[in-house]
Amino acid sequence: MATKAKPKKKVTRAKAKARKIVAKKAAVKKATVKKAAVKKTVKKTAFVKAAFQPTKLKLLRPVPSDIEIAQAAKLKPVLQIAEELGVRENELELFGPYKAKIKLEILERMKNKPNGKYVDVTAITPTPLGEGKTTTTVGLAQALGAHLGKKVIAAIRQPSQGPTFGIKGGAAGGGYSQIIPMEDFNLHLTGDIHAITAAHNLVAAALDVRVMHEKNQDDEKLFNALCPVDKKGNRKFSPTMLRRLKKLGITKTNPNDLTPEERSRFARLDIDESTITWRRVIDVNDRFLREIQVGLGKDEAGHDHRSGYDITVASEIMAILALTSSLEDMRDRFGRMVVATNKRGEAVTAEDLGVAGAVTVLMKDAIKPNLMQTLEGTPAMVHAGPFANIAHGNSSIIADKIALKLVGKNGFVVTESGFGADIGMEKFFNIKCRYSGLIPQVVVLVATIRALKMHGGGPKVVAGKPLAPEYTDENLDLLRAGLPNLERHIQNALKFGVNVVVAVNSFATDTPAEVELVREASLKMGAMDAVVSTHWADGGKGAKALAEAVVKAAEKPSNFEFLYDLESTGIKEKIETIAREIYRTDGVDYTPEAEEQIERYTRLGFDNLPICMAKTHLSFTDNAAVKGAPTGFRVTVREIRASAGAGFLYPLLGEMRTMPGLPTRPVFYDVDLDLKTGKVVGLF
């Protein structure tokens, strides 16, 4: 017989309610404990960086084109690159999955961290083809990070679109030592160069229109236009106007309180048009814009005048981006940019034009460095791109400062200075290091058998044309004759008290005897080491010996010092020190225009600024045709321009141009879009 089930006890409404309350309290308690545990775990792991994961290369033979290699590469998400470095997600601004900007707030968080080792990659005097300096920079970074296990960042410039579509092609490195995505790197990236173009041309527009309006209006009309009365009968000064008033020594902040004389001083810039130095810029090699006539419209009748264009990367705004240390510093530097002098001989600045604040707004995002990666997944910071033969030719101080903190005490930041060591390296030391306060431990001097043979008297090297047999066949006598160029660059680097490692960037046509000759000569010339590097064909593996030599050199003591003092030497003394000590000239000649400019800039107080020589990168002289290590020559300074905001004067030597031109067959002929895949073809 089945057992009867016991009748359920009747649960009163009060008891049920009590049970629910107890259960709810228990659930809340459990959730609180769990939340606290999660919070504790997050707190413990918040600063733990992910382990670096190198990207393995699949080396092909023959080596494919740069763009084929880049497009076949495996890309890490930029968030992974950042995590491996120790950059927090909230310190990034993403531009798609593979590139990002790093916010400047990271410097405050990391201010107490020690800096890593600082390495500058430079080169001997190059051929027009370039000697693989960027490729070596990338290959060395790959070797340090992916093969030696060092924490490393490559810090390099963003290339100009002008050479990319002109003669040079891409500038992301080459072969199996590249920055990727290569197309992004070589073209728009995150829009920094476009921002510079817009900001620079805004200043040009403001300058020309101010001259026009001052000619057409009396002082009262000018003042009323600049400080109009609102509906309530009030006037006000904008922030930039208050900065101008301070410069004039006027402490009043209410426009209505200014006397007629103060109104005139404030409103009228009284620009001497013959002293205008601010031209326009565009990031295209457009030779037909070198000299132009502007103001030909009917509304501008009577105000037409000559002007011209420089390439964007030669803009002072680009130089400021590369040399600034903060947003506040950049704003101040923009205000100090000199565009002309007035009829009393005083400097007229972008602040006087009232445009410096707007320029800062256009540049507020460009100041943040761009985070990318190499083919082997090591991080790269790409920021700023001033030309080295016109401007100072180095990537930004901000990028280097962030990078040095991120890699830490035992890590390495490998940066690159443009063109040969007589230009880029000299400016890196005397201008960039002076403003950054950062001290380099090692100089890597890139040399090629090809360039040394050219300096030994080999046939002319022309971009786009096959090399002569002298460059592809073994020729030890020709090579030996070119070694003095290498020696001079080594001596110049040693003058700054920095350890030198020579990197022989090896090509397939180099013979063992040629490479060994350069290596042995480098050691006799004072280099700490000289290493053959095959990073173009082999990636980081091919630069492993170079990386080991750099690590050793970085551990040795160095005694860095500047070439000249800023305060105790005048403009001519600085110019002549560089010419004598770096180029080995017998002297410097100055045109009457340059003499007048030296007198003017000295009067304006710019004589305590460093010097940025604008000179051909193809020779120690101011004549690109003179090769080797010449002596017994003089250089001519034909003009001097002031980049007071950037913080240097730049003399133009010889026929130096600030706007390159296109050849008969530019490389843009090869650039196109594969309409089936959407991929760029022919970029390099």
XYZ file of C-alpha atoms in Angstrom:
684
model
C 0.000 0.000 0.000
C 1.399 3.413 -1.013
C 2.556 5.748 1.646
C 0.593 8.939 1.856
C 2.560 12.167 1.285
C 2.819 14.425 4.214
C 0.654 17.491 3.858
C 2.706 20.683 3.145
C 2.942 23.140 5.934
C 1.026 26.259 5.280
C 3.439 29.229 4.785
C 2.030 32.437 6.069
C 2.319 35.596 3.964
C 4.544 37.200 6.622
C 6.973 34.263 6.643
C 7.239 34.282 2.829
C 8.012 37.960 2.835
C 10.689 37.451 5.482
C 12.333 34.680 3.464
C 12.431 36.899 0.364
C 14.138 39.676 2.322
C 16.764 37.247 3.686
C 17.398 35.797 0.196
C 17.730 39.291 -1.296
C 20.223 40.341 1.366
C 22.261 37.190 0.766
C 22.302 37.852 -2.998
C 23.392 41.475 -2.489
C 26.144 40.349 -0.111
C 27.345 37.718 -2.584
C 27.375 40.246 -5.445
C 29.272 42.787 -3.333
C 31.921 40.213 -2.408
C 32.248 39.165 -6.057
C 32.493 42.783 -7.228
C 35.167 43.503 -4.614
C 37.117 40.431 -5.730
C 36.940 41.497 -9.383
C 37.964 45.033 -8.465
C 40.912 43.688 -6.486
C 41.983 41.506 -9.409
C 41.683 44.394 -11.862
C 43.699 46.579 -9.518
C 46.421 43.962 -9.395
C 46.549 43.431 -13.154
C 45.833 46.966 -14.422
C 49.525 47.769 -14.920
C 50.577 44.328 -16.153
C 51.603 44.548 -19.818
C 50.998 41.763 -22.264
C 54.129 39.849 -23.277
C 55.558 40.988 -26.604
C 54.685 38.640 -29.452
C 56.928 39.033 -32.517
C 55.414 38.574 -35.936
C 57.247 35.846 -37.861
C 58.466 36.715 -41.337
C 58.168 34.462 -44.362
C 61.281 35.390 -46.311
C 60.938 34.906 -50.072
C 63.621 34.769 -52.752
C 63.927 36.753 -54.860
C 62.775 39.505 -52.507
C 59.399 40.839 -53.750
C 58.629 44.544 -54.142
C 58.162 46.599 -50.981
C 54.438 46.942 -51.467
C 53.987 43.207 -52.145
C 55.805 42.399 -48.911
C 53.799 44.980 -46.972
C 50.442 43.806 -48.311
C 51.230 40.163 -47.530
C 52.252 41.022 -43.965
C 50.403 39.891 -40.885
C 49.266 42.930 -38.924
C 48.716 43.004 -35.185
C 45.801 45.129 -33.998
C 47.149 48.456 -32.779
C 45.485 47.772 -29.419
C 47.790 44.766 -29.037
C 50.838 46.875 -29.938
C 49.754 49.411 -27.314
C 49.082 46.752 -24.663
C 52.516 45.187 -25.187
C 54.067 48.638 -24.707
C 52.055 49.496 -21.620
C 49.877 52.157 -23.248
C 46.364 52.189 -21.821
C 43.372 52.090 -24.134
C 42.114 55.437 -22.827
C 45.460 56.961 -23.852
C 44.791 56.123 -27.507
C 42.744 57.647 -30.301
C 42.111 54.908 -32.852
C 42.287 55.481 -36.601
C 41.013 52.115 -37.726
C 42.393 48.797 -36.442
C 46.094 49.309 -37.227
C 47.037 52.880 -36.329
C 46.343 55.227 -33.451
C 47.387 58.499 -31.911
C 48.858 58.561 -28.412
C 47.505 61.245 -26.108
C 50.024 63.522 -24.428
C 48.575 62.783 -20.981
C 50.713 59.638 -20.980
C 53.781 61.778 -20.271
C 52.334 62.906 -16.942
C 51.559 59.317 -15.921
C 55.068 58.143 -16.808
C 57.075 61.194 -15.719
C 58.916 59.318 -12.954
C 59.968 56.387 -15.137
C 63.614 56.224 -16.273
C 64.443 56.783 -19.942
C 65.724 54.076 -22.240
C 68.821 54.202 -24.460
C 68.708 56.761 -27.286
C 70.144 55.791 -30.688
C 70.367 58.012 -33.796
C 70.664 56.434 -37.244
C 72.393 58.640 -39.805
C 74.449 58.035 -42.968
C 77.408 58.988 -45.107
C 76.781 61.442 -47.951
C 74.185 59.556 -50.030
C 73.665 58.932 -53.706
C 70.388 60.268 -55.160
C 68.980 56.760 -54.512
C 69.410 56.981 -50.726
C 71.442 54.467 -48.754
C 68.759 52.697 -46.726
C 68.782 54.789 -43.561
C 65.087 54.267 -42.773
C 65.397 50.591 -43.703
C 68.321 50.290 -41.276
C 66.374 52.099 -38.546
C 63.487 49.652 -38.930
C 65.735 46.593 -39.307
C 67.705 47.531 -36.186
C 64.469 47.972 -34.209
C 63.221 44.584 -35.441
C 66.489 42.942 -34.428
C 66.499 44.513 -30.966
C 62.880 43.596 -30.260
C 62.092 40.402 -32.151
C 65.552 38.755 -31.935
C 67.322 40.115 -28.838
C 64.226 40.459 -26.661
C 64.828 44.124 -25.907
C 61.998 46.571 -25.458
C 62.315 48.904 -28.423
C 60.498 51.597 -30.399
C 61.474 52.940 -33.818
C 60.734 56.688 -33.906
C 60.718 58.064 -37.435
C 59.324 60.865 -39.571
C 56.192 60.840 -41.689
C 57.201 61.068 -45.359
C 56.176 63.927 -47.608
C 53.740 63.186 -50.400
C 55.998 65.210 -52.736
C 58.889 62.710 -52.995
C 56.451 59.779 -52.671
C 54.933 60.764 -56.033
C 58.131 62.316 -57.407
C 61.422 60.415 -57.597
C 61.873 58.600 -54.310
C 58.665 56.608 -53.959
C 57.700 55.162 -50.587
C 59.687 55.920 -47.453
C 58.473 53.256 -45.030
C 61.775 51.399 -45.156
C 62.211 48.586 -47.640
C 62.335 44.869 -48.226
C 61.698 42.975 -44.998
C 62.325 46.019 -42.805
C 59.295 48.252 -43.194
C 56.656 50.172 -41.261
C 53.132 48.911 -41.944
C 50.452 49.545 -43.127
C 52.827 50.870 -45.786
C 50.164 52.679 -47.862
C 48.859 54.561 -44.834
C 52.379 55.474 -43.754
C 53.258 56.972 -47.156
C 50.004 58.792 -47.838
C 47.532 60.514 -45.522
C 48.304 58.572 -42.306
C 46.221 60.510 -39.736
C 46.174 63.837 -41.583
C 49.027 65.626 -39.793
C 50.625 67.025 -42.970
C 47.235 68.185 -44.254
C 46.695 70.025 -40.964
C 50.066 71.764 -41.381
C 49.199 72.777 -44.951
C 45.884 74.276 -43.824
C 47.408 76.062 -40.828
C 50.336 77.499 -42.789
C 48.156 78.821 -45.594
C 45.749 80.352 -43.094
C 48.660 82.480 -41.854
C 49.511 83.455 -45.454
C 45.907 84.492 -46.104
C 45.772 86.458 -42.843
C 49.012 88.265 -43.709
C 48.038 89.348 -47.224
C 44.561 90.486 -46.259
C 45.888 92.474 -43.283
C 48.246 94.400 -45.574
C 45.323 95.132 -47.918
C 42.927 96.277 -45.193
C 45.513 98.533 -43.571
C 46.061 100.284 -46.898
C 42.336 100.850 -47.341
C 41.348 101.919 -43.809
C 42.374 104.600 -41.309
C 43.230 103.763 -37.681
C 39.708 104.306 -36.364
C 38.108 102.053 -38.989
C 40.708 99.381 -38.343
C 40.108 99.468 -34.600
C 36.320 99.376 -35.014
C 36.614 96.407 -37.380
C 38.901 94.503 -35.010
C 36.845 95.310 -31.878
C 33.278 95.859 -33.094
C 30.527 97.127 -30.822
C 27.917 94.499 -29.934
C 24.159 95.087 -29.585
C 24.638 96.281 -26.017
C 27.313 98.788 -27.015
C 30.200 96.738 -25.583
C 33.529 95.764 -27.129
C 35.883 92.960 -26.137
C 39.365 91.683 -26.901
C 39.825 88.100 -28.064
C 42.497 85.984 -26.280
C 45.049 86.526 -29.051
C 44.485 90.285 -28.890
C 45.277 90.268 -25.177
C 48.598 88.581 -26.002
C 49.377 91.324 -28.528
C 48.508 94.035 -26.002
C 50.893 92.445 -23.504
C 53.663 92.504 -26.119
C 52.961 96.214 -26.656
C 53.092 96.875 -22.912
C 49.418 97.852 -22.743
C 47.777 96.441 -19.605
C 44.215 97.549 -20.306
C 41.666 94.791 -20.975
C 38.665 96.925 -22.008
C 38.883 98.178 -25.613
C 36.990 101.344 -24.674
C 39.794 102.337 -22.262
C 42.480 102.585 -24.957
C 43.682 106.050 -25.902
C 43.692 107.049 -29.616
C 47.461 106.478 -29.680
C 47.085 103.029 -28.071
C 44.283 102.149 -30.513
C 46.575 103.004 -33.418
C 49.494 100.966 -32.021
C 47.216 98.010 -31.411
C 45.328 98.046 -34.721
C 47.978 99.012 -37.272
C 50.771 96.495 -37.909
C 52.349 98.766 -40.546
C 54.040 95.867 -42.340
C 57.022 96.561 -44.584
C 56.051 94.456 -47.587
C 59.649 94.081 -48.744
C 60.425 92.081 -45.580
C 57.619 89.500 -45.881
C 59.119 86.013 -45.554
C 55.961 83.895 -45.158
C 55.117 82.034 -48.357
C 52.498 79.389 -49.037
C 52.924 75.605 -48.909
C 51.619 72.486 -50.603
C 52.737 68.861 -50.176
C 53.340 68.285 -53.883
C 56.543 68.730 -55.890
C 55.125 71.579 -58.004
C 58.002 73.559 -59.505
C 55.616 76.022 -61.193
C 54.573 77.351 -57.800
C 58.108 78.287 -56.735
C 57.491 81.900 -57.755
C 53.975 83.242 -58.326
C 52.022 86.495 -58.578
C 49.055 86.807 -56.205
C 46.239 89.341 -55.861
C 45.189 89.411 -59.515
C 41.432 89.341 -58.801
C 39.360 92.465 -59.519
C 38.573 92.970 -55.825
C 42.304 92.897 -55.017
C 43.336 95.353 -57.736
C 46.411 97.307 -56.697
C 47.421 94.744 -54.102
C 49.061 92.184 -56.381
C 52.568 91.079 -55.456
C 55.081 88.279 -55.868
C 54.930 85.251 -53.603
C 55.693 81.562 -53.876
C 55.210 78.091 -52.491
C 57.456 75.842 -50.433
C 56.790 72.167 -49.842
C 54.682 71.622 -46.699
C 57.393 69.747 -44.824
C 59.575 72.867 -45.096
C 56.950 74.901 -43.206
C 57.911 76.429 -39.882
C 54.731 74.882 -38.506
C 56.164 71.448 -39.316
C 59.411 72.382 -37.572
C 57.466 73.541 -34.512
C 55.498 70.284 -34.438
C 58.794 68.397 -34.360
C 60.446 70.586 -31.702
C 57.579 71.364 -29.330
C 57.259 69.772 -25.903
C 53.587 70.366 -25.041
C 50.337 71.894 -26.259
C 51.059 75.075 -24.288
C 54.572 75.298 -25.718
C 53.228 74.768 -29.254
C 50.687 77.591 -28.781
C 53.440 79.962 -27.641
C 55.720 78.966 -30.522
C 52.973 79.576 -33.081
C 52.510 83.041 -31.642
C 56.246 83.783 -32.049
C 56.394 82.873 -35.771
C 57.778 85.934 -37.602
C 56.099 86.733 -40.931
C 57.705 90.134 -41.659
C 58.948 93.279 -39.952
C 57.117 96.582 -39.676
C 58.369 99.911 -40.994
C 60.099 100.553 -37.667
C 62.106 97.344 -38.070
C 60.197 95.380 -35.409
C 59.146 91.754 -35.859
C 55.554 91.088 -36.933
C 54.334 87.730 -35.690
C 51.422 85.353 -36.174
C 50.173 86.579 -32.778
C 50.111 90.123 -34.132
C 48.014 88.880 -37.049
C 45.588 87.331 -34.549
C 45.865 83.911 -36.200
C 48.049 81.939 -33.761
C 45.105 80.592 -31.759
C 43.343 79.346 -34.880
C 46.577 77.675 -36.040
C 46.751 75.867 -32.698
C 43.191 74.628 -33.119
C 44.064 73.229 -36.549
C 47.120 71.512 -35.046
C 45.651 70.252 -31.749
C 45.371 66.654 -32.981
C 48.536 66.652 -35.076
C 50.635 67.112 -31.926
C 49.818 63.542 -30.844
C 52.321 60.935 -32.152
C 51.101 58.106 -34.372
C 51.526 54.493 -33.232
C 52.219 51.856 -35.908
C 54.312 48.672 -36.239
C 57.130 47.061 -38.200
C 56.841 43.891 -40.270
C 57.977 41.906 -37.213
C 55.421 43.470 -34.891
C 57.786 45.790 -33.020
C 56.223 49.189 -32.262
C 56.926 52.328 -34.270
C 56.095 55.955 -33.575
C 55.664 58.086 -36.664
C 55.502 61.823 -36.065
C 56.428 65.016 -37.934
C 58.423 65.104 -41.143
C 60.624 68.170 -41.619
C 63.040 67.990 -44.566
C 66.656 67.655 -43.491
C 68.206 69.678 -46.305
C 65.784 72.582 -45.649
C 64.621 72.201 -42.038
C 66.161 70.181 -39.198
C 65.076 66.777 -40.540
C 64.133 64.847 -37.405
C 60.991 63.275 -35.988
C 59.338 64.865 -32.978
C 60.686 65.459 -29.494
C 57.303 64.463 -28.062
C 57.406 61.052 -29.781
C 60.952 60.428 -28.528
C 60.067 61.449 -24.963
C 57.037 59.153 -24.849
C 59.003 56.315 -26.457
C 61.939 56.611 -24.033
C 59.561 56.334 -21.062
C 57.676 53.391 -22.557
C 60.791 51.293 -23.245
C 62.226 52.016 -19.798
C 65.741 51.802 -18.434
C 66.926 48.760 -20.401
C 65.023 49.518 -23.589
C 65.997 51.303 -26.803
C 64.540 54.111 -28.900
C 65.961 54.084 -32.417
C 65.370 57.361 -34.199
C 66.598 58.635 -37.547
C 68.002 61.973 -38.691
C 67.544 62.869 -42.333
C 70.112 62.611 -45.136
C 73.862 62.502 -44.398
C 75.429 63.094 -40.988
C 76.677 66.540 -42.063
C 73.034 67.665 -42.205
C 70.591 65.520 -40.230
C 72.916 64.346 -37.459
C 74.433 67.792 -36.925
C 70.930 69.282 -36.594
C 69.784 66.395 -34.404
C 72.546 67.224 -31.924
C 72.692 71.020 -32.118
C 68.961 71.747 -32.441
C 66.789 68.804 -31.411
C 68.881 67.589 -28.458
C 69.342 71.175 -27.308
C 65.585 71.687 -27.034
C 64.689 68.198 -25.798
C 67.433 67.820 -23.204
C 67.775 64.197 -24.324
C 71.281 62.739 -24.644
C 72.016 60.072 -27.301
C 74.253 57.147 -26.431
C 75.008 55.816 -29.930
C 75.191 56.982 -33.542
C 74.655 54.315 -36.200
C 76.316 55.512 -39.403
C 74.903 53.778 -42.485
C 77.325 53.229 -45.353
C 76.953 51.430 -48.675
C 79.543 50.129 -51.092
C 77.616 51.930 -53.841
C 77.875 55.381 -52.216
C 81.533 54.953 -51.282
C 82.396 54.011 -54.872
C 80.575 57.140 -56.068
C 82.680 59.254 -53.667
C 85.774 57.509 -54.987
C 85.094 58.898 -58.453
C 82.525 56.459 -59.841
C 80.112 57.422 -62.626
C 77.084 59.590 -61.901
C 74.243 57.801 -60.131
C 70.826 58.786 -61.491
C 67.493 57.723 -60.023
C 65.525 55.563 -62.439
C 68.573 54.530 -64.503
C 70.548 51.265 -64.199
C 73.761 51.404 -62.190
C 77.074 51.413 -64.064
C 79.230 48.222 -63.874
C 81.603 49.977 -61.460
C 78.858 49.700 -58.846
C 77.826 46.115 -59.481
C 81.284 44.570 -60.044
C 84.038 44.289 -57.447
C 86.319 47.336 -57.552
C 88.446 47.700 -54.422
C 90.506 50.641 -55.725
C 87.406 52.729 -56.440
C 85.960 51.774 -53.065
C 89.195 52.638 -51.246
C 89.246 56.066 -52.910
C 85.803 56.815 -51.472
C 86.606 55.915 -47.856
C 87.599 59.505 -46.837
C 83.896 60.441 -46.985
C 83.123 57.754 -44.409
C 86.055 58.854 -42.264
C 84.906 62.475 -42.175
C 81.422 61.496 -41.010
C 82.859 59.258 -38.275
C 85.116 62.105 -37.109
C 82.161 64.498 -37.060
C 80.092 62.174 -34.882
C 83.010 61.688 -32.502
C 83.311 65.481 -32.128
C 79.995 65.368 -30.280
C 81.356 62.728 -27.888
C 78.972 59.958 -29.008
C 79.906 56.323 -29.671
C 79.786 55.344 -33.356
C 78.782 52.021 -34.913
C 79.052 51.719 -38.704
C 76.308 49.704 -40.410
C 77.353 48.452 -43.834
C 73.975 48.172 -45.532
C 74.801 45.268 -47.826
C 73.402 44.822 -51.334
C 73.409 41.565 -53.328
C 76.209 42.849 -55.599
C 78.613 43.586 -52.709
C 81.517 41.150 -52.527
C 83.021 39.810 -49.250
C 86.290 41.594 -49.998
C 84.531 44.967 -50.453
C 82.501 44.600 -47.279
C 85.561 43.559 -45.261
C 87.544 46.542 -46.583
C 84.869 48.962 -45.293
C 84.593 47.144 -41.971
C 88.334 47.211 -41.273
C 88.643 50.849 -42.367
C 85.769 51.913 -40.077
C 87.483 50.451 -37.017
C 90.740 52.233 -37.872
C 88.799 55.498 -38.304
C 87.486 55.389 -34.738
C 84.173 53.544 -34.948
C 83.470 51.353 -31.927
C 82.306 48.619 -34.284
C 81.450 48.057 -37.946
C 78.895 45.438 -38.898
C 77.493 44.101 -42.141
C 73.688 44.174 -42.088
C 71.319 42.345 -44.446
C 68.020 43.509 -42.957
C 66.542 44.448 -46.361
C 66.620 40.803 -47.449
C 66.468 39.089 -44.045
C 64.533 41.423 -41.747
C 65.584 41.690 -38.105
C 67.595 38.478 -38.343
C 69.901 40.207 -40.829
C 70.491 43.097 -38.391
C 71.057 40.955 -35.288
C 74.835 41.491 -35.272
C 74.265 45.241 -35.719
C 71.825 45.237 -32.791
C 74.367 43.427 -30.595
C 76.995 46.021 -31.492
C 74.586 48.851 -30.643
C 73.733 47.300 -27.266
C 77.456 47.055 -26.439
C 78.137 50.631 -27.576
C 75.211 51.945 -25.520
C 76.762 50.462 -22.384
C 80.064 52.263 -22.954
C 80.594 55.754 -21.474
C 80.040 58.742 -23.760
C 80.659 62.464 -23.330
C 78.080 64.330 -25.394
C 78.649 68.027 -26.069
C 77.277 70.649 -28.461
C 79.362 72.026 -31.297
C 78.806 75.673 -30.361
C 77.438 77.818 -27.539
C 74.233 79.769 -28.138
C 74.758 82.859 -26.029
C 78.434 83.692 -26.549
C 78.504 83.343 -30.346
C 76.761 85.450 -32.979
C 75.003 84.342 -36.144
C 78.113 84.375 -38.333
C 80.222 82.599 -35.708
C 77.716 79.744 -35.496
C 77.441 79.420 -39.277
C 81.213 79.419 -39.674
C 81.728 76.895 -36.864
C 79.413 74.411 -38.614
C 81.020 75.115 -42.001
C 84.552 74.723 -40.655
C 84.078 71.810 -38.237
C 81.511 69.721 -40.140
C 81.993 70.582 -43.840
C 85.749 71.491 -43.570
C 85.403 74.728 -45.559
C 88.094 77.373 -45.860
C 85.476 80.054 -45.215
C 81.957 81.404 -45.754
C 80.835 84.147 -48.133
C 77.618 86.155 -47.674
C 75.492 87.945 -50.255
C 74.470 91.558 -49.488
C 70.946 90.257 -48.777
C 72.281 87.761 -46.226
C 74.407 90.474 -44.576
C 71.338 92.710 -44.202
C 69.326 89.829 -42.760
C 72.055 88.987 -40.240
C 72.043 92.614 -39.084
C 68.226 92.619 -38.818
C 67.970 89.319 -36.947
C 70.726 90.380 -34.554
C 68.829 93.606 -33.855
C 65.643 91.597 -33.213
C 67.423 89.384 -30.674
C 67.480 86.215 -32.792
C 71.270 85.929 -32.707
C 71.057 83.520 -29.741
C 69.140 80.897 -31.755
C 70.754 77.715 -33.137
C 71.526 77.501 -36.846
C 69.778 75.145 -39.274
C 71.827 75.035 -42.478
C 69.801 74.520 -45.652
C 72.250 72.794 -47.962
C 72.390 70.068 -50.577
C 72.491 66.618 -49.020
C 74.604 65.233 -51.861
C 77.899 66.886 -50.931
C 79.874 68.353 -48.038
C 79.965 71.546 -50.139
C 77.077 73.694 -51.384
C 77.526 72.128 -54.843
C 75.833 68.735 -55.268
C 78.305 67.700 -57.976
C 81.330 67.736 -55.631
C 81.771 64.295 -54.069
C 84.111 62.615 -51.625
C 85.678 64.568 -48.749
C 86.720 67.823 -50.430
C 88.950 70.520 -48.903
C 89.992 74.005 -50.021
C 86.486 75.250 -50.792
C 84.165 77.993 -49.569
C 80.379 78.044 -49.211
C 78.024 80.928 -49.956
C 75.098 81.990 -47.781
C 72.692 83.660 -50.182
C 69.782 84.199 -47.797
C 68.847 83.657 -44.156
C 65.307 83.026 -42.957
C 64.064 83.166 -39.384
C 61.996 80.384 -37.841
C 61.688 82.198 -34.528
C 58.732 80.088 -33.407
C 60.564 76.846 -34.143
C 63.633 78.351 -32.540
C 66.287 78.511 -35.260
C 67.638 80.556 -38.161
C 68.155 78.800 -41.452
C 70.746 80.051 -43.921
C 70.227 78.941 -47.531
C 73.520 77.793 -49.041
C 74.122 77.821 -52.786
C 71.120 77.044 -54.981
C 69.141 75.276 -52.268
C 65.446 75.040 -53.221
C 62.537 74.930 -50.802
C 60.198 73.417 -53.407
C 61.362 70.277 -55.275
C 60.301 69.614 -58.867
C 58.985 66.587 -60.731
C 61.165 64.695 -63.243
C 60.050 63.777 -66.764
C 58.783 60.439 -65.487
C 57.627 60.750 -61.873
C 56.915 57.561 -59.944
C 53.217 58.447 -59.831
C 53.014 56.776 -63.265
C 53.190 53.440 -61.464
C 50.710 54.202 -58.669
C 47.165 52.979 -59.177
C 44.324 51.128 -57.532
C 43.464 47.496 -58.235
C 39.721 47.919 -58.738
C 39.001 44.249 -58.024
C 40.800 44.049 -54.668
C 40.857 47.709 -53.669
C 44.604 47.479 -53.052
C 47.132 50.178 -53.939
C 49.670 49.053 -56.551
C 53.012 50.474 -57.644
C 53.623 52.703 -54.628
C 57.152 51.274 -54.423
